[in-house]
Coordinates of C-alpha atoms in Angstrom, one line a residue:
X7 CA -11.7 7.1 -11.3
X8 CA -10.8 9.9 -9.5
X9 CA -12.2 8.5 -6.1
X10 CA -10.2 5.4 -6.5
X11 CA -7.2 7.8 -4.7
X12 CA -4.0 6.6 -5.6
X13 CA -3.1 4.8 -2.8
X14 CA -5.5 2.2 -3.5
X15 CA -2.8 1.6 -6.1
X16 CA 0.7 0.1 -5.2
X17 CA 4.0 1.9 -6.7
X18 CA 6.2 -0.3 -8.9
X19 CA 9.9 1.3 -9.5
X20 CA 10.8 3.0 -12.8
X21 CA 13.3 0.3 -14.6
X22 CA 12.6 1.8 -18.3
X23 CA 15.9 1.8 -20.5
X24 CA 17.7 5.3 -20.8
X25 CA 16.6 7.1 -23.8
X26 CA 18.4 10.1 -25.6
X27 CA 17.1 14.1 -25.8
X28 CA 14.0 15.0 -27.6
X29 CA 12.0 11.9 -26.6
X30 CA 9.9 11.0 -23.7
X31 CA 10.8 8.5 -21.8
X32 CA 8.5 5.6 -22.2
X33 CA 5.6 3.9 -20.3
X34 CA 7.3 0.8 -20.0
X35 CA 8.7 0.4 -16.4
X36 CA 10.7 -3.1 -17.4
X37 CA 12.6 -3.7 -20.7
X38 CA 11.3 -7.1 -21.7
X39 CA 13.7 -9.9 -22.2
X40 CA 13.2 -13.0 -25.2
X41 CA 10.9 -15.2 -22.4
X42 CA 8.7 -12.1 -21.8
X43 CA 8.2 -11.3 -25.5
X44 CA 7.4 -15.5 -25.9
X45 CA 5.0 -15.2 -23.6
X46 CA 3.5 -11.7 -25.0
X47 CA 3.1 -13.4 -28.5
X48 CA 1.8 -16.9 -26.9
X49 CA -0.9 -14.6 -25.4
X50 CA -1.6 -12.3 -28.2
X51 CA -2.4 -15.5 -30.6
X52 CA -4.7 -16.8 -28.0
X53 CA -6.4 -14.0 -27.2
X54 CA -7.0 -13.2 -31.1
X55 CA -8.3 -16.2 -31.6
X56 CA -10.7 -16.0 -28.5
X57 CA -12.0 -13.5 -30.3
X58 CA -13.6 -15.7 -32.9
X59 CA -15.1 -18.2 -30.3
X60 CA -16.9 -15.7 -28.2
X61 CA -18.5 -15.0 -31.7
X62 CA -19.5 -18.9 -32.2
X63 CA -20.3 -18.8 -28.6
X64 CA -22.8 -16.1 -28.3
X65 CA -24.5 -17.1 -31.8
X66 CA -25.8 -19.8 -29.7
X67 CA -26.0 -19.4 -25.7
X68 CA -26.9 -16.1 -24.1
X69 CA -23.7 -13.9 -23.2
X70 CA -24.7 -14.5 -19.3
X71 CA -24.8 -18.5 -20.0
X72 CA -21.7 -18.1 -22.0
X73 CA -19.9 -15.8 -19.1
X74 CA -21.1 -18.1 -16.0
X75 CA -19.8 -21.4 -18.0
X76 CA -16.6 -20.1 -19.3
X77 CA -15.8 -18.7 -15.5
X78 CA -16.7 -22.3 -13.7
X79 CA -15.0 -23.9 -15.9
X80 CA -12.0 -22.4 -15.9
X81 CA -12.2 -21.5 -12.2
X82 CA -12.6 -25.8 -12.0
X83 CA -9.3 -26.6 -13.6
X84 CA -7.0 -24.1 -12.4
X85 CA -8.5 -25.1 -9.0
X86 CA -7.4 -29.0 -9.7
X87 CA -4.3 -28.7 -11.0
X88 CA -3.1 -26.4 -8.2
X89 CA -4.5 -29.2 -6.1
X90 CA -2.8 -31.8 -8.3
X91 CA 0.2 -29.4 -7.8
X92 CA 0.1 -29.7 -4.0
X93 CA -0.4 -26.2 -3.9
X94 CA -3.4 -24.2 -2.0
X95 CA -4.6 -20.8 -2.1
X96 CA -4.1 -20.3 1.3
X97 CA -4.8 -16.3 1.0
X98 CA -5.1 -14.2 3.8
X99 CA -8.8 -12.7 4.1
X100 CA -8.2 -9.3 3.4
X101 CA -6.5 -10.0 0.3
X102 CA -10.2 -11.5 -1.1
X103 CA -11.8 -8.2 -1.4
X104 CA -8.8 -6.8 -4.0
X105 CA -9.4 -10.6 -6.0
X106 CA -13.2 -9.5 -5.7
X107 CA -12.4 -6.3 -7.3
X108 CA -9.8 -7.8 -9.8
X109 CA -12.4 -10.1 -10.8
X110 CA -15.0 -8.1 -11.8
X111 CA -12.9 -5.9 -13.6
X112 CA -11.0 -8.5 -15.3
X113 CA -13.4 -11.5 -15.9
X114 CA -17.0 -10.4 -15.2
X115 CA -17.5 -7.0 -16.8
X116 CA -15.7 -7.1 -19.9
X117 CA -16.7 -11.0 -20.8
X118 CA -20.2 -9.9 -20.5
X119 CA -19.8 -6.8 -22.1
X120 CA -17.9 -8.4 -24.8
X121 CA -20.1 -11.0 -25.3
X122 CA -23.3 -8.9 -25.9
X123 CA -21.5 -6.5 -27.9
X124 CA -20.2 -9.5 -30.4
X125 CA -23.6 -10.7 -31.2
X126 CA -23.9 -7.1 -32.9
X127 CA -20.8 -6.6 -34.5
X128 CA -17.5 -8.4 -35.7
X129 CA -15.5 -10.7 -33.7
X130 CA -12.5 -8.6 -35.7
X131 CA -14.0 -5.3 -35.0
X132 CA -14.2 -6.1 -31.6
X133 CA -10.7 -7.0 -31.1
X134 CA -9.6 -3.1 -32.6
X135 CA -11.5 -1.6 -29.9
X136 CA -10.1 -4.4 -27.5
X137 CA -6.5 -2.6 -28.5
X138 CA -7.6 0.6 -26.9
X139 CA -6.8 -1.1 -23.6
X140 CA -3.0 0.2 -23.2
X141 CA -4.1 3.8 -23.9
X142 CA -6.8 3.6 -21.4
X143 CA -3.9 2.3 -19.6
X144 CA -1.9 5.4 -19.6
X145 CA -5.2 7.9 -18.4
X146 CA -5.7 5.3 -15.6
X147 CA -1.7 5.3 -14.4
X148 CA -2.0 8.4 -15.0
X149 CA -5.4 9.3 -12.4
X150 CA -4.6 6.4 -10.1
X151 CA -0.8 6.1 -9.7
X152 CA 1.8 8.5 -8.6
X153 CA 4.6 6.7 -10.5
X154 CA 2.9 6.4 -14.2
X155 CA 2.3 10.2 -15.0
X156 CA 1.6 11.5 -18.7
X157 CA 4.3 12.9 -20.5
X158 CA 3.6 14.9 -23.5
X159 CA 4.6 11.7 -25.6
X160 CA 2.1 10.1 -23.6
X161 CA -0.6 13.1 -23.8
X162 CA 0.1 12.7 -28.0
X163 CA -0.1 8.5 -28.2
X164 CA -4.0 9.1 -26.4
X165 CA -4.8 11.5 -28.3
X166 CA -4.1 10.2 -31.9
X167 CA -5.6 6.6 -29.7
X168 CA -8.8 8.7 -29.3
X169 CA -8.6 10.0 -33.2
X170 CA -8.9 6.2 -33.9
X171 CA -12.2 5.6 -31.9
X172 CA -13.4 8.6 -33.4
X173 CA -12.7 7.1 -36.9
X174 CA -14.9 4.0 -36.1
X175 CA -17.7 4.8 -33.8
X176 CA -17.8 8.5 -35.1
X177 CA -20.1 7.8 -38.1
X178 CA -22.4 5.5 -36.3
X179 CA -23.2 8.2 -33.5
X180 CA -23.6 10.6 -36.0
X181 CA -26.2 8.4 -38.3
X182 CA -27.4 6.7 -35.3
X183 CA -26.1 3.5 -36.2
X184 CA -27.6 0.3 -34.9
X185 CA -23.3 -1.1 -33.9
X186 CA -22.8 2.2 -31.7
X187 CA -23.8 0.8 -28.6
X188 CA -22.1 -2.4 -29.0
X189 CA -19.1 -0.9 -29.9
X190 CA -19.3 1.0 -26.6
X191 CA -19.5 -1.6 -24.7
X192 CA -16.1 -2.9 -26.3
X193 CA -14.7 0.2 -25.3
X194 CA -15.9 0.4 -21.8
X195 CA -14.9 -3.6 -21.3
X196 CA -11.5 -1.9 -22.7
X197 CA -11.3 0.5 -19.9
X198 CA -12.0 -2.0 -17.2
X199 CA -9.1 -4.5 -18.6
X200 CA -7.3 -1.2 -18.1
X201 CA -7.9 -0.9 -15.0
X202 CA -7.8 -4.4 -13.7
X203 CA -3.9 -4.6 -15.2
X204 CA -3.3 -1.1 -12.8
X205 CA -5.0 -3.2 -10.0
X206 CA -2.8 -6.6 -10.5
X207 CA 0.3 -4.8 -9.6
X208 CA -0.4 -4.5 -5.8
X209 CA -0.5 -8.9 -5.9
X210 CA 3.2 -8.8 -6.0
X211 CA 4.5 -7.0 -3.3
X212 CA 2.3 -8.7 -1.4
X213 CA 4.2 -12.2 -2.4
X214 CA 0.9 -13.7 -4.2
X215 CA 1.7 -16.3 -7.1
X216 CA 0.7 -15.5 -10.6
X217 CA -1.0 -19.0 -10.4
X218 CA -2.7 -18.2 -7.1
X219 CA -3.9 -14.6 -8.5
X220 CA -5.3 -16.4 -11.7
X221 CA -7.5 -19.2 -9.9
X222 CA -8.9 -16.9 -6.9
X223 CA -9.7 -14.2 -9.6
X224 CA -11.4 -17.4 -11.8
X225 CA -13.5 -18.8 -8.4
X226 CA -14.4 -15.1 -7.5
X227 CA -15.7 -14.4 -11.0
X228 CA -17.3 -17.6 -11.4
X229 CA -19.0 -16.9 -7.9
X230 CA -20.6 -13.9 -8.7
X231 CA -22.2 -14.9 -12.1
X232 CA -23.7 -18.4 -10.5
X233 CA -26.0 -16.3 -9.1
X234 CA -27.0 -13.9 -11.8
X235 CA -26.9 -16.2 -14.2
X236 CA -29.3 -18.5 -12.9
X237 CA -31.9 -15.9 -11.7
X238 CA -31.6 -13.4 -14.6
X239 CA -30.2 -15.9 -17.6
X240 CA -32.2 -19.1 -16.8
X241 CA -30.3 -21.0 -18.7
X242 CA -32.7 -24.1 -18.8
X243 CA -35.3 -22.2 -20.8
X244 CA -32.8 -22.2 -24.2
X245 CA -31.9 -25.6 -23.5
X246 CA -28.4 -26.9 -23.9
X247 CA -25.6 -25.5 -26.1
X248 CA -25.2 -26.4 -29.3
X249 CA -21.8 -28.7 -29.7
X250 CA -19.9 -25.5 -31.8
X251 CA -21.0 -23.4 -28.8
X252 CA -20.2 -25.6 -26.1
X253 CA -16.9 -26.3 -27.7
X254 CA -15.8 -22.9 -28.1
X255 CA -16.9 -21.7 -24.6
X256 CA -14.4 -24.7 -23.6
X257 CA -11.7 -23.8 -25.5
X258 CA -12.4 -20.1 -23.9
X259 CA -12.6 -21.6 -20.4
X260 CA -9.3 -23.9 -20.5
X261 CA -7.0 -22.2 -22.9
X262 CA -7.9 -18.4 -23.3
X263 CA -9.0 -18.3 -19.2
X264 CA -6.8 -20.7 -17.4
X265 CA -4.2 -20.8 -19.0
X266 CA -3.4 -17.7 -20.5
X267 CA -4.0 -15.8 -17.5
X268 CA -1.6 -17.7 -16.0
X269 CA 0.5 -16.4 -18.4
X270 CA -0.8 -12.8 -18.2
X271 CA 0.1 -12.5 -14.6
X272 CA 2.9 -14.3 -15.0
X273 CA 3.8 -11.2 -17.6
X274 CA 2.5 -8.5 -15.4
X275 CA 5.3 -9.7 -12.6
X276 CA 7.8 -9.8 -14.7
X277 CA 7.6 -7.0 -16.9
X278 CA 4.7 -4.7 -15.6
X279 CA 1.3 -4.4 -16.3
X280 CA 2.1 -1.5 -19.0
X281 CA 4.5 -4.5 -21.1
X282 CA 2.0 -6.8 -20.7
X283 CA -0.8 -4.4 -22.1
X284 CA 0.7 -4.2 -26.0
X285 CA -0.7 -7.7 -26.4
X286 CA -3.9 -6.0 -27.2
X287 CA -2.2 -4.5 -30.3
X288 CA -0.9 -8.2 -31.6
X289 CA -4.2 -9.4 -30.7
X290 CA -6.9 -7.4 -34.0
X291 CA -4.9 -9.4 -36.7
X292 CA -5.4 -12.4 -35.0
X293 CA -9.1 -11.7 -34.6
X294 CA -9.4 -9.9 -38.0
X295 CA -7.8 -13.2 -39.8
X296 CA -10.1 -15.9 -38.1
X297 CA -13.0 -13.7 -38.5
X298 CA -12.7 -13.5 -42.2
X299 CA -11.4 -17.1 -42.8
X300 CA -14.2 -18.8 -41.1
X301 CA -16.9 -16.2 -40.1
X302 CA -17.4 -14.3 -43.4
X303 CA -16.7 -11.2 -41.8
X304 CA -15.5 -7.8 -43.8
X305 CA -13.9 -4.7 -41.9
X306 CA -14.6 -1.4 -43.9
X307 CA -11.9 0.7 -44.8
X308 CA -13.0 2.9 -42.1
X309 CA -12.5 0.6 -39.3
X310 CA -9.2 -0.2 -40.6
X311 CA -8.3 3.5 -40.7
X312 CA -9.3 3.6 -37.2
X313 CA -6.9 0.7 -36.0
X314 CA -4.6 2.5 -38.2
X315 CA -4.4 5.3 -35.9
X316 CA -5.4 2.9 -32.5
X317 CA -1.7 1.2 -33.7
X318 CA 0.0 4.7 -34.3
X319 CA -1.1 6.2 -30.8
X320 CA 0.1 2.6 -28.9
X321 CA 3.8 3.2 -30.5
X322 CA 4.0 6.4 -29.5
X323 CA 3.2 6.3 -26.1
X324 CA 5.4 3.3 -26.2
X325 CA 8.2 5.0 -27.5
X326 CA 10.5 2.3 -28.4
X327 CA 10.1 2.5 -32.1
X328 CA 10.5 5.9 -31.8
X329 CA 14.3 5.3 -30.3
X330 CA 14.8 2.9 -32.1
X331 CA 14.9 5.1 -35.4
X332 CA 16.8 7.6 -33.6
X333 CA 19.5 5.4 -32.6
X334 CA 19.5 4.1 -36.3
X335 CA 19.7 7.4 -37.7
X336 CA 22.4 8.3 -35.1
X337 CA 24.9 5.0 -35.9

């Protein structure tokens, strides 16, 4: 991270709400208004529930098939409705190799790494390490930004964040447990959708539509697995989806790729990358729901410890809940 040099990474101006003594002011650089919190719980139900078709996807088709198809797909449709639209990407080519990067750090990396780790582990378990993504956030603003620095608030929410990893992987490393490396793979796909919201920011300055950054990330993404999919998948050789499997790989492709990262950036201009990070909290219920309604699946008492603290460590580096008390204790 550290070679990344932060000004690779564009400012964005401080707009966080005034708070009162004793607390840290909080990550959040916009206060978020009724249509911004719409859009946050539109995009935390979709994402939950993405959570459960990856899991019917990658029962069935191999997590590169699954990646390469959901990407095209999506990349497809966003692609003919701008066109239906009128509207072209018309980007200017140096702008192609910050989608490139935003790409593989959004779509490519943690798709993949998501996909393999969910054909080892729950869909719902998945989903509480997906949550981590806001506290990676803050080490990331904090390494790569000169506007996002850690306040002891900050320094307390990671920490207890960390306690909750700890909680869940921690007895797995220790026994040598067959869902430790899945579960780091959810972590480190965590870390890059932590960096990729860092990355988004510099698209608005630069007068780049939230519709425009969504497709050319899609095209780039699908670009790059065409290629490895083909050579290293061979997706011939398993023959063709399974109807479950193809269906949730479209439902992944149109609704939680497409669409919802229209949303997402649509979020991230709006009300900053930080804002648009929580929806990985609203997300494990979701996930954790689906998964035991229609999967079978059963979280131990220790992974629900561990979002426990996850959930803890994301309101305080927040800090809004923490005001909020303050200001209700104060009236």
């Amino acid at each position: 991270m550290a070679t990344l040099g932060k000004r690779l990474f564009d400012r964005m101006p401080r707009d966080a709400s005034k708070i009162g003594k004793g607390y840290a002011r909080p990550m959040i650089n916009v206060v978020m208004d009724r249509r911004d919190w719409a859009i946050l719980l539109a995009l935390a139900l979709i994402w939950g529930a993405a959570f459960f078709f990856i899991k019917v996807a990658v029962t069935h088709v191999a997590p590169l098939t699954y990646v390469w198809l959901r990407l095209t797909i999506a990349a497809l449709t966003l692609a003919a409705w701008m066109r239906w639209r009128g509207e072209t990407l018309d980007l200017p080519l140096a702008v192609w190799g910050a989608i490139t990067v935003l790409a593989i750090l959004n779509n490519v990396a943690p798709f993949l790494m998501f996909g393999w780790a969910q054909q080892h582990i729950a869909s719902g378990l998945a989903s509480i390490l997906n949550a981590t993504t806001p506290i990676w956030g803050v080490v990331v603003a904090h390494i790569a930004t000169s506007d996002e620095r850690i306040t002891p608030a900050k320094l307390a929410g990671v920490v207890i964040g960390f306690v909750g990893v700890a909680t869940m992987i921690g007895p797995d490393l220790l026994t040598s447990g067959g869902s430790f490396l899945p579960q780091l793979a959810c972590i480190i796909a965590s870390l890059s959708y932590a960096l990729a919201g860092v990355w988004a920011r510099r698209f608005k300055p630069m007068k780049i539509a939230p519709l425009q950054v969504a497709t050319a990330q899609l095209l780039v993404g699908a670009l790059v697995m065409t290629p490895l999919s083909l050579t290293v998948g061979q997706p011939w050789i398993g023959g063709a989806p399974s109807a479950p499997a193809f269906g949730a790989i479209v439902v992944l492709a149109l609704v939680s790729s497409a669409f919802a990262y229209v949303l997402y950036f649509k979020l991230i201009d709006s009300a900053g990358a930080t804002n648009a990070s929580l929806v990985t909290l609203l997300v494990p219920p979701v996930a954790i729901l689906l998964g035991a309604l229609f999967l079978g699946e059963m979280l131990t008492v220790v992974q629900l410890a561990g979002l426990g603290f996850i959930a803890l460590g994301l309101a305080v580096i927040d800090g809004r809940l923490f005001v909020a008390v303050r200001r209700r204790a104060l009236a």
